[in-house]
mmCIF file of C-alpha atoms in Angstrom:
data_model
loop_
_atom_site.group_PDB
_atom_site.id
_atom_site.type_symbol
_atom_site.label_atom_id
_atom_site.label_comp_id
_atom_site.label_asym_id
_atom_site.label_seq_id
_atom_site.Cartn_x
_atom_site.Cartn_y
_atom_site.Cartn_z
ATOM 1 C CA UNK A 1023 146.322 -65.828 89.283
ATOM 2 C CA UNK A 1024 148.749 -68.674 89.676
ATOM 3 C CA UNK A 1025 151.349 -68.449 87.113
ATOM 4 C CA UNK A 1026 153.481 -72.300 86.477
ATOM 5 C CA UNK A 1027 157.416 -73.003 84.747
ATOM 6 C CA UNK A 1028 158.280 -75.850 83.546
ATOM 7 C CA UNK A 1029 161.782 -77.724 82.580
ATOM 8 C CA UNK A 1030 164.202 -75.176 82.293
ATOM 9 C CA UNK A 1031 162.445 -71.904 83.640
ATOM 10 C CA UNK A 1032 161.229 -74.437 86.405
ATOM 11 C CA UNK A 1033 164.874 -75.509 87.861
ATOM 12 C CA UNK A 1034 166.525 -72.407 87.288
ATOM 13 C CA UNK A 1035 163.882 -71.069 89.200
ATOM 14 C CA UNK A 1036 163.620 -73.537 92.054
ATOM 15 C CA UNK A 1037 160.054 -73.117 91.985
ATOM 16 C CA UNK A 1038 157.149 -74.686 89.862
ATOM 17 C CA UNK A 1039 154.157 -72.148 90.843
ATOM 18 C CA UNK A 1040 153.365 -69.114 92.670
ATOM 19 C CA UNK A 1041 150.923 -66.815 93.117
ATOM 20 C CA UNK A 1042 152.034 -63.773 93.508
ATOM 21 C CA UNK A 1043 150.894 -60.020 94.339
ATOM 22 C CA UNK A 1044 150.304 -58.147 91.713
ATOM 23 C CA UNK A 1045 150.715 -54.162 91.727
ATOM 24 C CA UNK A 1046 147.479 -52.948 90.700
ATOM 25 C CA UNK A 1047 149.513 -51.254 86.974
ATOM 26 C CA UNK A 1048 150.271 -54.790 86.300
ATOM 27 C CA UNK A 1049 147.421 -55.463 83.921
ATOM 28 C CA UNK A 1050 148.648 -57.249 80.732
ATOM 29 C CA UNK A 1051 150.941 -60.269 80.064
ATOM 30 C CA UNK A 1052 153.917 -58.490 79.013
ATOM 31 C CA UNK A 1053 153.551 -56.169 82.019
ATOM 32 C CA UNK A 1054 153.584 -59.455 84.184
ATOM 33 C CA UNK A 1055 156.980 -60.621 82.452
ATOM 34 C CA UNK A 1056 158.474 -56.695 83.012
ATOM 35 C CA UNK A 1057 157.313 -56.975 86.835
ATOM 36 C CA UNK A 1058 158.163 -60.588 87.198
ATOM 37 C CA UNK A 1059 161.674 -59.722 85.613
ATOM 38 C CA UNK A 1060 162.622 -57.166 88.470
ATOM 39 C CA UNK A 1061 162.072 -59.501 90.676
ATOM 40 C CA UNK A 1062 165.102 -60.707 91.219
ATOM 41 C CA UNK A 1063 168.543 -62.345 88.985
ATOM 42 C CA UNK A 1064 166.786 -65.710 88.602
ATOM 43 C CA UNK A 1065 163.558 -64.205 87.026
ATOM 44 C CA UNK A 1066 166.018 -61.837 84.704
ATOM 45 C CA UNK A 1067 167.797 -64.673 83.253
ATOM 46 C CA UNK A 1068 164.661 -66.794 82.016
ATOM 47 C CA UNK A 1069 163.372 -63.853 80.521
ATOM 48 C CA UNK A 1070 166.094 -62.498 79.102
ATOM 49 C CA UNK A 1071 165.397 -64.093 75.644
ATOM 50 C CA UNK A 1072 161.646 -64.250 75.227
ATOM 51 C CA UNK A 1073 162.302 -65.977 71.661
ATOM 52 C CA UNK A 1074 163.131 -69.021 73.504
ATOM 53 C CA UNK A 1075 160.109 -69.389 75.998
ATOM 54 C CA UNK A 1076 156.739 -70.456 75.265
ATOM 55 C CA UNK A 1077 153.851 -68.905 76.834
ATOM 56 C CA UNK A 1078 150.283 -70.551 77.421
ATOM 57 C CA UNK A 1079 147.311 -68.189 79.007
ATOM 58 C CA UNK A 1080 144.636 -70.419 80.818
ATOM 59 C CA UNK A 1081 146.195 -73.394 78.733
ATOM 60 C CA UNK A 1082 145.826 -71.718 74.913
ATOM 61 C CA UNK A 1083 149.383 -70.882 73.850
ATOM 62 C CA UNK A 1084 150.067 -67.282 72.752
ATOM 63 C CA UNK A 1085 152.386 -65.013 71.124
ATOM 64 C CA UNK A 1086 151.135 -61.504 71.645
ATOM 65 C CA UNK A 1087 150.204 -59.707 74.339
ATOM 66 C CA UNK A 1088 146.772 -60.053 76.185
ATOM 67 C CA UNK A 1089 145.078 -58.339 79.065
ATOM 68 C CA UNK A 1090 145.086 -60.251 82.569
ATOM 69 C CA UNK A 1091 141.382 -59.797 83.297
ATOM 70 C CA UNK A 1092 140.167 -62.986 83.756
ATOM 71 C CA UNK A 1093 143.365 -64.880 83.372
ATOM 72 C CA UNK A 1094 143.359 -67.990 85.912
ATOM 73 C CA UNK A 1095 146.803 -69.318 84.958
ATOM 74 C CA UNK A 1096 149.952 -68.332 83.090
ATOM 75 C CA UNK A 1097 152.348 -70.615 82.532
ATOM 76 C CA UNK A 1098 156.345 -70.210 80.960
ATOM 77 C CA UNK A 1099 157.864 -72.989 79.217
ATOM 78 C CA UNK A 1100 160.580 -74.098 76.902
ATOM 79 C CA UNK A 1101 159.851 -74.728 73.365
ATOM 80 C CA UNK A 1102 158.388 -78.762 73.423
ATOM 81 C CA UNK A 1103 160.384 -81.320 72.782
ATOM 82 C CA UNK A 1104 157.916 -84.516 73.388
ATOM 83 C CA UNK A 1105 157.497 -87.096 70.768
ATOM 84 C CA UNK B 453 140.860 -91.115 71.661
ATOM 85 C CA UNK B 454 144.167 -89.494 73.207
ATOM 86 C CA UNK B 455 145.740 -91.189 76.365
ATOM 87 C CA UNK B 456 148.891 -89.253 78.813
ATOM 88 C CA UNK B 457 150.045 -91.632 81.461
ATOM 89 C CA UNK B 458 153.122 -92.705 83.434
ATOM 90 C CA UNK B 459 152.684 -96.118 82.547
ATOM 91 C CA UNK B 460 154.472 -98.368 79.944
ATOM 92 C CA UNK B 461 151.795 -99.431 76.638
ATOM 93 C CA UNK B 462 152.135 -102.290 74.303
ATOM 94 C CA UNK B 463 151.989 -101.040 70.170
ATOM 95 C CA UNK B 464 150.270 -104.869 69.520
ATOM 96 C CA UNK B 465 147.907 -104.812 72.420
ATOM 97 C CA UNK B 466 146.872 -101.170 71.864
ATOM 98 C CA UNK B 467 146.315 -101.779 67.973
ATOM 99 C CA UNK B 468 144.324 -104.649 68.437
ATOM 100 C CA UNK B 469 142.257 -103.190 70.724
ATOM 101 C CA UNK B 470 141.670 -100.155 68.810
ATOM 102 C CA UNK B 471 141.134 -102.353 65.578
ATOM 103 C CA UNK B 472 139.524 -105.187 67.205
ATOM 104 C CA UNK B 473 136.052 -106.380 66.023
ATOM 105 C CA UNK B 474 135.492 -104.506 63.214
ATOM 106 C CA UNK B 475 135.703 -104.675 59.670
ATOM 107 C CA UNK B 476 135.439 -101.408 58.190
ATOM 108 C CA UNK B 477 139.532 -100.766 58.530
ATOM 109 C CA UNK B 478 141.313 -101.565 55.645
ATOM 110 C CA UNK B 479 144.762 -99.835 56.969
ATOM 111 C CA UNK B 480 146.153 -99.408 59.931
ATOM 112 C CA UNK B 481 149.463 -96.974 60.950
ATOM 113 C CA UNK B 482 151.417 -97.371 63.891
ATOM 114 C CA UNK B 483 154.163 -95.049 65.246
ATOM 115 C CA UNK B 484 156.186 -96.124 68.297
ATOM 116 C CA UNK B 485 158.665 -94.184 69.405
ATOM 117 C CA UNK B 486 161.434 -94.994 71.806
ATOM 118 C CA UNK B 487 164.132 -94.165 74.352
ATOM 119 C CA UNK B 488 167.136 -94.233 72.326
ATOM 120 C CA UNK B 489 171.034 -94.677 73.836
ATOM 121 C CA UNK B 490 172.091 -91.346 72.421
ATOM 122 C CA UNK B 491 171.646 -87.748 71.687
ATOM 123 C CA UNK B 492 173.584 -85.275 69.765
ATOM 124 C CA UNK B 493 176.672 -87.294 70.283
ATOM 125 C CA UNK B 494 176.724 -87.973 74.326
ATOM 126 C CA UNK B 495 175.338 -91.111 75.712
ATOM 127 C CA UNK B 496 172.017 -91.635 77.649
ATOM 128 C CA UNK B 497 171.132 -93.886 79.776
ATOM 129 C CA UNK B 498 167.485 -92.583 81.199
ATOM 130 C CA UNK B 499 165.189 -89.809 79.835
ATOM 131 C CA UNK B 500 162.277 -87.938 81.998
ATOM 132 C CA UNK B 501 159.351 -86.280 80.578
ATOM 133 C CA UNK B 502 158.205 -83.077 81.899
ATOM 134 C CA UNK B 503 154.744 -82.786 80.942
ATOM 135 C CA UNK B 504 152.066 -79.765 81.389
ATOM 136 C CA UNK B 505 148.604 -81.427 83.101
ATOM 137 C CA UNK B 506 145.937 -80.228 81.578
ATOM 138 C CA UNK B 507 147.091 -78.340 78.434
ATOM 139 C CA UNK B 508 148.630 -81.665 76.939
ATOM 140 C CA UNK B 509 144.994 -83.379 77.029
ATOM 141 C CA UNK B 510 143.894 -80.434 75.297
ATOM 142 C CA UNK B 511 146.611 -79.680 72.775
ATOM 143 C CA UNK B 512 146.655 -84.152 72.190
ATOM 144 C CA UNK B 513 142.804 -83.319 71.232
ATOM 145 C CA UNK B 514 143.177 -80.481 69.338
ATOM 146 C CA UNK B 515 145.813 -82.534 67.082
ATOM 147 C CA UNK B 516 143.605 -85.253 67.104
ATOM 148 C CA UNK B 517 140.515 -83.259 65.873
ATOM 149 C CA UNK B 518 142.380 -81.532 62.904
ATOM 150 C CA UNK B 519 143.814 -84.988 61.612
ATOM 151 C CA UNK B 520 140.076 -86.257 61.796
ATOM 152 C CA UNK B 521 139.165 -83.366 60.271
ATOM 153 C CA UNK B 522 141.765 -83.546 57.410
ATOM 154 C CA UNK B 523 141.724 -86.912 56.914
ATOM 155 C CA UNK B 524 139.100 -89.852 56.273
ATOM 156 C CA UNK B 525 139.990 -92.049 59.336
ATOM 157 C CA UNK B 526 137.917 -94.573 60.998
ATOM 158 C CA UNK B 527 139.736 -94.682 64.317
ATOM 159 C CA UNK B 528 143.001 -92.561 65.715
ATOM 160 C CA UNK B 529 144.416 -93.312 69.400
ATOM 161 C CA UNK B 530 147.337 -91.143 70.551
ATOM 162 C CA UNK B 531 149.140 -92.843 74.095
ATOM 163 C CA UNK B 532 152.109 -90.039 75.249
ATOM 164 C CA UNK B 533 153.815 -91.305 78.552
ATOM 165 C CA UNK B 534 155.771 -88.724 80.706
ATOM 166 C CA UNK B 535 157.689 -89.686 84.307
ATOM 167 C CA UNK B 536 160.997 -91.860 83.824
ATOM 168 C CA UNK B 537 161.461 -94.200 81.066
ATOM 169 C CA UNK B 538 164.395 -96.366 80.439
ATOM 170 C CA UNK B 539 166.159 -97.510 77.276
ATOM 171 C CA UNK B 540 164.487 -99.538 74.747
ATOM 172 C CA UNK B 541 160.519 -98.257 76.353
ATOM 173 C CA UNK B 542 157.964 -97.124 74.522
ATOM 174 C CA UNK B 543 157.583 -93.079 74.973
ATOM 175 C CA UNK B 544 155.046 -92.047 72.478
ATOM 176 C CA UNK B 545 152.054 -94.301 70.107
ATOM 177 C CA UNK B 546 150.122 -92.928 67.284
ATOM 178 C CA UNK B 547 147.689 -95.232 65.528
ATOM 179 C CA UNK B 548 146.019 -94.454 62.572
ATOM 180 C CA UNK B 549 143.294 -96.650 60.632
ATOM 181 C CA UNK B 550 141.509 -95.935 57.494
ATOM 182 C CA UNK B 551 139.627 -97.514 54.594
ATOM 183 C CA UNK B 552 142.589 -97.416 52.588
ATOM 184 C CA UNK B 553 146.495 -96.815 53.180
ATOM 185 C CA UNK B 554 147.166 -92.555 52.097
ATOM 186 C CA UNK B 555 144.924 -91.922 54.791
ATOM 187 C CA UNK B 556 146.237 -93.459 57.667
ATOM 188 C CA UNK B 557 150.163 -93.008 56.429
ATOM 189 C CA UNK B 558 149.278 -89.431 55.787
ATOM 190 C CA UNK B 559 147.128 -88.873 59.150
ATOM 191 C CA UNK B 560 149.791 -90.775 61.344
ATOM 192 C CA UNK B 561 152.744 -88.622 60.130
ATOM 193 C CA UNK B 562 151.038 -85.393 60.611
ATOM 194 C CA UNK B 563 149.852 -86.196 64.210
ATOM 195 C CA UNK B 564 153.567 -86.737 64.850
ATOM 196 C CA UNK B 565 154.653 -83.395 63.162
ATOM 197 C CA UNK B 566 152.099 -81.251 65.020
ATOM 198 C CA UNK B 567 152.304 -83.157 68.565
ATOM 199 C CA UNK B 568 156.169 -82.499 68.470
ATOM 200 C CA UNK B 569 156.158 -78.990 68.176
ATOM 201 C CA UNK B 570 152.644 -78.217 69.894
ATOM 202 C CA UNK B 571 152.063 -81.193 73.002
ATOM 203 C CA UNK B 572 153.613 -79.265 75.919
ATOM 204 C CA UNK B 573 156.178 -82.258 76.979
ATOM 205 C CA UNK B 574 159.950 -81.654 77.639
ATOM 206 C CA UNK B 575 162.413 -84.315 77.533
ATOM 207 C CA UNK B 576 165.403 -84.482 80.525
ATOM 208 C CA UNK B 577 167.973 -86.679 79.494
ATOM 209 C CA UNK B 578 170.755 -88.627 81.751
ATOM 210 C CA UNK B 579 173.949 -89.934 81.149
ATOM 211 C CA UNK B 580 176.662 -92.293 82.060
ATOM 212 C CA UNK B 581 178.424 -89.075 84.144
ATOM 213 C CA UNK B 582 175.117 -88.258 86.144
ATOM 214 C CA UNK B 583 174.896 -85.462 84.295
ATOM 215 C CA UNK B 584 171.149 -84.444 83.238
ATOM 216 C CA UNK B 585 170.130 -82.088 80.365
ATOM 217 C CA UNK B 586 166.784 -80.430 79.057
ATOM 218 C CA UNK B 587 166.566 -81.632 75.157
ATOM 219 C CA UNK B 588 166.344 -78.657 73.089
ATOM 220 C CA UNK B 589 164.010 -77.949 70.039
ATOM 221 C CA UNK B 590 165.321 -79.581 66.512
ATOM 222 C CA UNK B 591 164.656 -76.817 63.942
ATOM 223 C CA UNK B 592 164.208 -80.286 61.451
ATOM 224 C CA UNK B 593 160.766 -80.977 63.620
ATOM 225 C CA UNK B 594 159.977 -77.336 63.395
ATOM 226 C CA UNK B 595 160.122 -77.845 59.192
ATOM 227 C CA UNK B 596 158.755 -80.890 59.240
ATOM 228 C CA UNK B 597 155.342 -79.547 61.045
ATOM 229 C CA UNK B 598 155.415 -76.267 58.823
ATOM 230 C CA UNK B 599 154.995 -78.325 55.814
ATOM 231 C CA UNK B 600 151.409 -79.047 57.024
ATOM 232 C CA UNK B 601 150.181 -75.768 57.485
ATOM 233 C CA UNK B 602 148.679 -74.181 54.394
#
């Protein structure tokens, strides 16, 4: 599962995509934030306020939680500011 | 018809192509907006857009499909540009035509409401001091798109 950031999440990141490991108890979306949070300060800080990050699964934005059966990509983002 | 590209558009060119040979428009909307000098009081001199490949085709149809559905139009065209743009360019066209005016003023304004606070597109801006900042969401384009929803 390849999981993208972009603006924000991306640079404070340093990294635009990854595909990590995932422990095999990792099996929902908010799980996925809660292991990608330990992972180290960087991760902590972008998810520190989930009110200000936008989440799209496989492209369809959402705002609950959803299994990760399936899922092909997950990405974080910043709420939009095109136009 | 929805277009995301690096490249610069012209508002006339696009509208007459769009509008062209046919005679059933009575009314045709443009929106054009541009890179603009400032922001929340600092000065800017370039602005990059961040865009999302893939999701912003689909969201720009999705937005597109509603206003058709909502609206009578007989043509829509959506252009969004992302990569670099200086001062003064052209960042984001909305064309609406219709047999008459409500329709396409209506249609055009909406498709600008929802693709602000939907399109997955981030704007970096730069200044005069090399510094660079990530815009951040306007809760006035967050109203203006909730006034749509029923």
């Amino acid at each position: 599962m390849k999981i993208l950031y972009f603006a924000w999440l991306r640079t404070k990141l340093g990294i635009s995509e990854e595909e990590p490991d995932l422990p095999a108890s990792v099996t929902t979306l908010f799980e996925l934030i809660e292991f990608l949070k330990a992972r180290g300060e960087n991760y902590a800080e972008i998810f520190a306020d989930l009110s200000v990050v936008r989440i799209a699964v496989d492209q369809e934005y959402v705002t609950e939680d959803v299994p990760l059966s399936g899922v092909r990509e997950i990405a974080f983002f910043p709420p939009v500011t095109g136009g | 018809m929805i277009r995301v590209q690096r490249e610069i558009f012209d508002t006339g060119q696009e509208l007459a192509r769009l509008t062209g040979d046919r005679t059933d428009i009575g009314a045709a909307v443009t929106f054009t907006g541009l890179v603009r000098d400032f922001n929340e009081g600092s000065e800017v001199t370039s602005l990059t857009l961040e865009h999302y490949p893939g999701m912003t085709e689909k969201e720009l149809q999705k937005i597109e499909r509603q206003a058709l559905e909502r609206w009578d139009l007989q043509a829509s065209l959506i252009i969004h540009r992302y990569g670099k743009m200086e001062l003064g360019e052209p960042i984001v066209l909305v064309i609406t035509a219709s047999e008459h005016r409500q329709d396409a003023f209506e249609a055009a304004q909406f498709l600008m409401d929802w693709l602000k606070t939907k399109a997955p597109f981030w704007k970096l801006e730069a200044d005069d001091q090399g510094q660079s900042d990530w815009v951040s969401e306007r809760a006035s384009d967050r109203k203006a798109a909730a006034r749509w929803t029923e």
